[in-house]
Coordinates of C-alpha atoms and ligand atoms in Angstrom, one line a residue:
M919 CA -7.1 -24.4 -4.9
E920 CA -3.5 -24.5 -6.3
T921 CA -2.1 -21.0 -6.6
K922 CA -0.1 -20.7 -9.9
I923 CA 3.0 -18.5 -10.2
F924 CA 3.1 -16.8 -13.6
S925 CA 6.1 -15.3 -15.3
Q926 CA 6.1 -12.3 -17.5
N927 CA 5.3 -14.3 -20.6
Q928 CA 2.1 -15.8 -19.1
I929 CA 0.0 -12.6 -19.1
D930 CA -2.6 -14.2 -21.4
D931 CA -3.2 -17.0 -18.9
A932 CA -3.7 -14.4 -16.2
V933 CA -6.2 -12.5 -18.4
K934 CA -8.2 -15.7 -18.9
L935 CA -8.4 -16.3 -15.2
L936 CA -9.5 -12.7 -14.5
A937 CA -12.1 -12.8 -17.3
Q938 CA -13.8 -15.8 -15.7
G939 CA -13.9 -14.1 -12.3
D940 CA -10.8 -15.6 -10.6
L941 CA -8.3 -13.7 -8.4
V942 CA -4.8 -12.9 -9.7
A943 CA -2.2 -10.9 -7.8
F944 CA -0.2 -8.5 -9.9
P945 CA 2.9 -6.3 -9.5
T946 CA 2.9 -2.5 -9.3
E947 CA 5.7 -0.1 -8.5
T948 CA 4.4 0.3 -5.0
V949 CA 3.3 -3.0 -3.6
Y950 CA 1.6 -6.1 -5.1
G951 CA -2.2 -5.8 -5.7
L952 CA -4.9 -8.4 -5.5
G953 CA -6.8 -8.3 -8.8
A954 CA -10.3 -9.2 -9.8
I955 CA -12.3 -7.9 -12.7
A956 CA -14.0 -4.8 -11.3
T957 CA -17.3 -5.1 -13.2
N958 CA -18.1 -8.6 -11.7
E959 CA -19.6 -8.3 -8.2
Q960 CA -19.0 -11.9 -7.3
A961 CA -15.3 -11.7 -8.2
V962 CA -15.0 -8.4 -6.2
K963 CA -16.7 -10.0 -3.2
S964 CA -14.2 -12.9 -3.3
V965 CA -11.4 -10.3 -2.9
Y966 CA -12.7 -9.3 0.5
A967 CA -13.0 -13.0 1.5
A968 CA -9.4 -13.9 0.4
K969 CA -7.9 -10.9 2.3
G970 CA -10.2 -11.2 5.3
R971 CA -11.0 -7.5 4.7
P972 CA -14.0 -5.7 6.3
S973 CA -16.7 -5.1 3.6
D974 CA -17.0 -1.4 4.4
N975 CA -13.4 -0.8 3.3
P976 CA -13.7 0.1 -0.5
L977 CA -11.2 -1.1 -3.1
I978 CA -9.0 0.8 -5.5
V979 CA -9.9 0.5 -9.1
T980 CA -6.8 -0.1 -11.2
V981 CA -6.9 1.2 -14.8
S982 CA -4.6 0.9 -17.8
D983 CA -4.9 4.7 -18.6
A984 CA -7.0 7.8 -18.2
T985 CA -9.3 6.8 -21.1
M986 CA -10.4 3.7 -19.2
M987 CA -10.9 5.7 -16.0
A988 CA -13.2 8.1 -17.8
E989 CA -15.7 5.3 -18.4
Y990 CA -16.2 4.9 -14.6
A991 CA -15.8 8.4 -13.3
K992 CA -18.8 10.8 -13.2
E993 CA -16.6 13.5 -14.4
V994 CA -12.8 14.1 -14.8
P995 CA -12.2 17.6 -13.3
E996 CA -9.4 19.8 -14.5
R997 CA -7.4 19.1 -11.3
A998 CA -7.5 15.4 -12.1
Q999 CA -6.3 16.1 -15.6
K1000 CA -3.3 18.1 -14.4
L1001 CA -2.3 15.4 -12.0
I1002 CA -2.7 12.6 -14.5
K1003 CA -0.5 14.5 -17.0
K1004 CA 2.2 14.9 -14.5
F1005 CA 2.1 11.7 -12.4
W1006 CA 0.4 8.8 -14.4
P1007 CA 1.4 6.1 -14.8
G1008 CA 2.7 6.3 -11.2
P1009 CA 2.2 6.0 -7.5
L1010 CA -0.8 8.4 -7.2
T1011 CA -4.4 7.4 -6.6
L1012 CA -7.2 9.9 -7.4
L1013 CA -10.5 9.9 -5.5
L1014 CA -13.3 11.1 -7.8
Y1015 CA -17.1 10.8 -8.0
V1016 CA -18.1 7.4 -9.4
K1017 CA -20.3 7.2 -12.5
P1018 CA -23.6 5.9 -11.1
H1019 CA -24.2 2.1 -11.8
S1020 CA -20.9 1.7 -13.6
L1021 CA -19.4 -0.5 -10.9
P1022 CA -20.8 -3.0 -8.4
K1023 CA -21.5 -1.6 -4.9
A1024 CA -18.9 -4.0 -3.5
V1025 CA -16.1 -2.0 -5.1
T1026 CA -16.9 1.4 -3.5
G1027 CA -18.5 0.0 -0.3
G1028 CA -21.6 2.0 -1.2
L1029 CA -19.7 5.4 -1.3
D1030 CA -20.4 7.8 -4.1
T1031 CA -16.6 8.1 -4.8
V1032 CA -14.1 5.7 -6.2
A1033 CA -10.3 5.6 -6.0
F1034 CA -8.5 5.3 -9.4
R1035 CA -4.9 4.1 -9.8
C1036 CA -2.8 3.7 -12.9
P1037 CA 0.4 1.8 -11.9
N1038 CA 3.7 2.2 -13.6
D1039 CA 4.3 -1.4 -14.4
E1040 CA 4.5 -2.9 -17.9
L1041 CA 3.1 -6.3 -17.0
T1042 CA 0.1 -4.9 -15.2
H1043 CA -0.5 -2.4 -18.0
E1044 CA -0.6 -5.3 -20.5
L1045 CA -2.8 -7.3 -18.2
I1046 CA -5.5 -4.6 -17.9
S1047 CA -5.3 -3.5 -21.5
K1048 CA -5.8 -7.1 -22.7
L1049 CA -8.6 -7.7 -20.3
G1050 CA -10.3 -4.5 -21.4
Y1051 CA -11.8 -3.8 -18.0
P1052 CA -10.3 -2.3 -14.8
I1053 CA -9.3 -4.6 -12.0
V1054 CA -9.8 -3.9 -8.3
G1055 CA -6.4 -3.7 -6.6
P1056 CA -6.1 -3.7 -2.8
S1057 CA -2.7 -4.7 -1.5
A1058 CA -2.3 -8.4 -1.8
N1059 CA -1.8 -9.2 1.9
T1060 CA -4.0 -10.7 4.5
S1061 CA -5.8 -7.8 6.2
T1062 CA -3.8 -6.2 9.0
K1063 CA -0.4 -7.6 7.8
P1064 CA 2.3 -5.5 6.0
S1065 CA 1.7 -5.0 2.3
P1066 CA 3.5 -7.4 0.0
T1067 CA 6.6 -6.2 -1.8
T1068 CA 7.5 -9.5 -3.4
A1069 CA 5.6 -12.4 -5.0
E1070 CA 6.8 -14.6 -2.1
H1071 CA 5.1 -12.3 0.4
V1072 CA 1.8 -12.7 -1.6
Y1073 CA 2.2 -16.5 -1.7
H1074 CA 2.9 -16.5 2.0
D1075 CA -0.4 -14.8 2.8
L1076 CA -2.8 -16.0 0.0
K1077 CA -1.6 -19.4 -1.2
G1078 CA -4.6 -21.7 -1.8
K1079 CA -7.0 -18.7 -1.7
I1080 CA -6.3 -17.1 -5.1
A1081 CA -5.8 -18.6 -8.6
A1082 CA -2.5 -17.0 -9.5
I1083 CA 0.3 -14.5 -8.8
I1084 CA 2.2 -12.7 -11.6
N1085 CA 5.8 -12.6 -10.5
G1086 CA 7.3 -9.2 -11.5
G1087 CA 10.2 -9.3 -8.9
P1088 CA 10.5 -7.0 -5.9
T1089 CA 8.5 -3.7 -6.1
E1090 CA 10.4 -0.5 -6.6
V1091 CA 8.9 2.0 -4.1
G1092 CA 7.8 -0.4 -1.3
L1093 CA 5.0 1.8 0.2
E1094 CA 1.5 2.2 -1.2
S1095 CA 0.4 5.0 -3.5
T1096 CA -0.4 8.5 -2.4
I1097 CA -4.2 9.0 -2.3
I1098 CA -5.6 12.5 -3.0
D1099 CA -9.3 13.3 -2.7
L1100 CA -10.5 15.5 -5.5
S1101 CA -14.2 15.1 -4.6
V1102 CA -13.9 18.0 -2.1
A1103 CA -13.5 21.7 -2.3
T1104 CA -9.8 21.7 -1.4
P1105 CA -7.8 18.7 -2.5
I1106 CA -6.7 16.6 0.5
V1107 CA -4.1 13.9 0.8
L1108 CA -5.8 10.9 2.5
R1109 CA -2.8 8.7 2.5
P1110 CA 0.9 9.9 2.1
G1111 CA 3.0 8.1 -0.5
A1112 CA 5.9 8.6 -2.8
I1113 CA 4.4 11.6 -4.3
T1114 CA 4.5 14.3 -1.7
P1115 CA 1.9 17.1 -0.9
E1116 CA 4.5 19.6 -2.0
E1117 CA 4.7 18.0 -5.5
L1118 CA 0.9 17.8 -5.7
S1119 CA 0.6 21.4 -4.7
A1120 CA 3.1 22.5 -7.3
A1121 CA 1.4 20.5 -10.1
L1122 CA -2.0 21.8 -9.2
G1123 CA -0.9 25.4 -8.6
E1124 CA -2.9 25.5 -5.3
K1125 CA -2.7 24.4 -1.7
V1126 CA -3.5 20.8 -0.8
L1127 CA -4.5 19.7 2.7
I1128 CA -3.1 16.7 4.6
N1129 CA -5.4 14.3 6.5
T1130 CA -4.0 13.8 10.0
G1131 CA -6.1 10.7 10.4
K1132 CA -7.8 12.1 13.5
V1133 CA -11.5 11.8 12.9
A1134 CA -14.2 12.1 15.6
D1135 CA -16.0 8.8 16.4
K1136 CA -19.2 9.9 14.8
D1137 CA -17.5 10.8 11.5
V1138 CA -17.2 8.4 8.7
P1139 CA -13.4 8.4 8.0
K1140 CA -12.6 9.6 4.5
A1141 CA -10.4 6.7 3.7
P1142 CA -12.1 3.9 5.6
G1143 CA -9.1 1.7 5.5
M1144 CA -7.2 4.2 7.7
K1145 CA -9.2 3.2 10.8
Y1146 CA -8.2 -0.4 10.8
R1147 CA -5.1 -2.0 12.5
H1148 CA -2.5 -2.2 9.9
Y1149 CA 1.0 -3.5 8.9
A1150 CA 1.1 -5.2 12.3
P1151 CA 3.6 -8.0 12.9
S1152 CA 2.8 -10.3 15.9
A1153 CA 5.5 -8.8 18.1
P1154 CA 5.0 -5.2 19.3
V1155 CA 6.8 -2.5 17.4
V1156 CA 8.5 0.6 18.9
V1157 CA 9.7 3.6 16.9
V1158 CA 13.1 4.9 17.8
D1159 CA 13.1 8.6 16.6
D1160 CA 16.7 9.5 17.6
P1161 CA 19.3 7.0 16.2
K1162 CA 21.5 7.8 19.3
D1163 CA 18.9 6.1 21.5
F1164 CA 19.7 2.7 20.0
A1165 CA 22.7 2.7 22.3
H1166 CA 20.4 3.0 25.3
L1167 CA 17.9 0.3 24.5
N1168 CA 17.7 -2.9 26.6
L1169 CA 18.5 -5.3 23.8
T1170 CA 18.3 -9.1 24.3
N1171 CA 18.1 -12.2 22.1
E1172 CA 14.4 -11.6 22.0
T1173 CA 14.6 -8.1 20.4
G1174 CA 14.8 -7.3 16.8
V1175 CA 16.2 -4.1 15.4
M1176 CA 15.5 -2.5 12.0
A1177 CA 17.7 0.4 11.1
L1178 CA 20.0 1.8 8.4
G1179 CA 23.2 -0.2 7.9
K1180 CA 25.5 2.3 9.5
I1181 CA 23.4 2.3 12.7
L1182 CA 23.1 -1.5 12.8
N1183 CA 26.9 -1.8 12.6
E1184 CA 27.1 -0.2 16.1
I1185 CA 24.6 -2.5 17.7
E1186 CA 25.7 -5.7 19.4
L1187 CA 23.1 -8.3 18.6
P1188 CA 23.2 -11.6 16.7
A1189 CA 22.9 -11.0 12.9
A1190 CA 19.5 -12.8 12.8
N1191 CA 18.1 -10.1 15.2
K1192 CA 19.1 -7.3 12.8
F1193 CA 17.3 -6.2 9.7
N1194 CA 19.2 -3.7 7.4
L1195 CA 16.9 -1.0 6.1
G1196 CA 19.6 0.1 3.6
K1197 CA 21.6 3.3 3.1
N1198 CA 18.9 6.0 3.0
L1199 CA 15.3 6.9 3.3
A1200 CA 14.4 5.6 -0.2
D1201 CA 15.9 2.2 0.8
A1202 CA 14.0 2.3 4.1
D1203 CA 10.7 2.9 2.2
H1204 CA 11.6 -0.1 0.0
N1205 CA 12.5 -2.4 2.8
L1206 CA 10.1 -1.5 5.7
F1207 CA 7.4 -4.1 5.0
G1208 CA 10.0 -6.8 4.2
G1209 CA 11.6 -6.2 7.5
L1210 CA 8.3 -6.4 9.5
R1211 CA 7.6 -9.6 7.7
Y1212 CA 11.1 -11.0 8.4
F1213 CA 10.6 -10.7 12.2
D1214 CA 7.0 -12.0 11.9
D1215 CA 8.5 -15.3 10.9
K1216 CA 10.6 -15.4 14.0
P1217 CA 8.5 -16.5 17.0
N1218 CA 11.4 -15.9 19.4
I1219 CA 11.3 -12.2 18.7
K1220 CA 9.2 -10.5 21.4
Q1221 CA 9.8 -6.8 20.5
I1222 CA 10.9 -4.9 17.4
F1223 CA 12.7 -1.5 17.5
V1224 CA 12.5 0.4 14.2
Q1225 CA 14.4 3.5 13.2
G1226 CA 12.2 6.6 12.6
F1227 CA 12.9 9.5 10.3
S1228 CA 12.0 13.1 10.4
G1229 CA 13.0 16.4 8.8
S1230 CA 11.2 16.5 5.5
E1231 CA 7.9 15.8 3.7
D1232 CA 9.6 12.8 2.1
T1233 CA 9.4 11.0 5.5
L1234 CA 5.6 11.3 5.7
A1235 CA 4.7 8.0 4.0
Y1236 CA 7.3 5.9 5.9
M1237 CA 6.3 7.4 9.2
N1238 CA 2.6 7.0 8.5
R1239 CA 3.1 3.2 7.9
L1240 CA 5.6 2.8 10.8
N1241 CA 3.3 4.6 13.3
K1242 CA 0.5 2.3 12.3
A1243 CA 2.7 -0.8 12.7
A1244 CA 3.8 0.5 16.1
A1245 CA 0.2 1.6 17.1
G1246 CA 1.8 5.0 18.0
H1247 CA 4.5 3.6 20.4
H1248 CA 7.7 5.6 20.4
Y1249 CA 10.8 5.1 22.6
M1250 CA 10.9 7.8 25.2
P1251 CA 14.4 8.5 26.6
K1252 CA 14.3 9.0 30.4
Ligands
TXA2252 O1 -0.2 1.5 -4.1 C1 -1.4 1.1 -3.9 O2 -2.3 2.0 -3.8 C2 -1.7 -0.3 -3.8 C3 -1.4 -1.0 -5.1 C4 -1.6 -2.5 -5.1 O3 -2.1 -0.4 -6.1 N1 -3.1 -0.6 -3.4 C5 -3.5 -0.3 -2.1 O4 -4.9 -0.6 -1.9 O5 -2.8 0.1 -1.3 P1 -5.5 -0.8 -0.4 O6 -6.9 -1.3 -0.7 O7 -4.6 -1.7 0.4 O8 -5.6 0.7 0.1 C6 -6.5 1.6 -0.5 C7 -7.0 2.6 0.5 C8 -7.8 2.0 1.6 O9 -7.4 2.6 2.8 C9 -9.2 2.4 1.3 O10 -10.0 2.6 2.4 C10 -9.1 3.6 0.5 O11 -7.9 3.4 -0.3 N2 -10.2 3.9 -0.5 C11 -10.5 3.1 -1.5 N3 -11.6 3.6 -2.1 C12 -12.0 4.7 -1.4 C13 -13.1 5.6 -1.5 N4 -14.0 5.5 -2.4 N5 -13.1 6.6 -0.6 C14 -12.2 6.7 0.4 N6 -11.1 5.9 0.5 C15 -11.0 4.9 -0.4
MG2253 MG1 -3.8 -2.4 2.0

């Protein structure tokens, strides 16, 4: 299959492909998503196949607005309405009870809940509105690889496996949406993202919990995707929590370093072994996945050291993704 690259004035062509059950990757403000019409079981199943994704890991349902969402949710609780008013369209995914029989089982993995997302992206808004149905929207990467933040990343992973990619340029945020579970007594953040627990709590006027990801073996994890290996380049990744420790690392031609520009400047390594995360945390969010992919294309790199951040809730999303990429490995000074 030839994978077409569509520009912003080819949305109608993309709508046609989706309507006939084909897969089209689309831009969002977080990362690129892999779209299929959510009401067509065959189309949804082919998303799992293209990504190589385990079938018990349910898919996000991407809607054009809250009205579309209401057709597939069992009910829209007041909490959801508050969050929609404040954060949609935007990088927040709401977990609600699904309206029975409104979506194929392949979407929810057989769960009684469904994750709804309304991205802040004009092209994707037009796409879903014209289609008239929601599209599933997992990140458009091969399962276990870093999520794609450019159309080129999507092409790299999925060329020949999907019908088209809508090129909307690099994504803004760079990390996937915050997921909040509203199907439980106390709202709980299942995946940290650009919208922090603090902001959610303020909008709701009540406490929200944060999922630490630690579930007993016998438990079914609340966000099934959280149990799989993720964001992993081929070379092992090590988190460096204190920037001062970059001076103590054993750096060779086979090590890669990802850090803010001011820290990289102090490190003596060939330019190709360094990846600049930018000037601040927001830049680092934006560039993290791109950096992991950059080193993945360099087979001579045998280990990647990546700067960690701490000190505020804003660092939760970045550290969540980086810890997964590093499988929990942190540099320990002697
Ligand atoms: O920013 C984003 O959310 C991106 C863009 C493309 O919209 N999408 C995204 O989808 O990150 P994905 O599939 O890569 O991650 C969705 C996560 C997975 O960990 C999945 O297990 C969880 O959401 N999830 C989906 N439906 C769920 C459900 N019914 N219950 C619990 N977790 C669910
Ligand atoms: Mg993903």
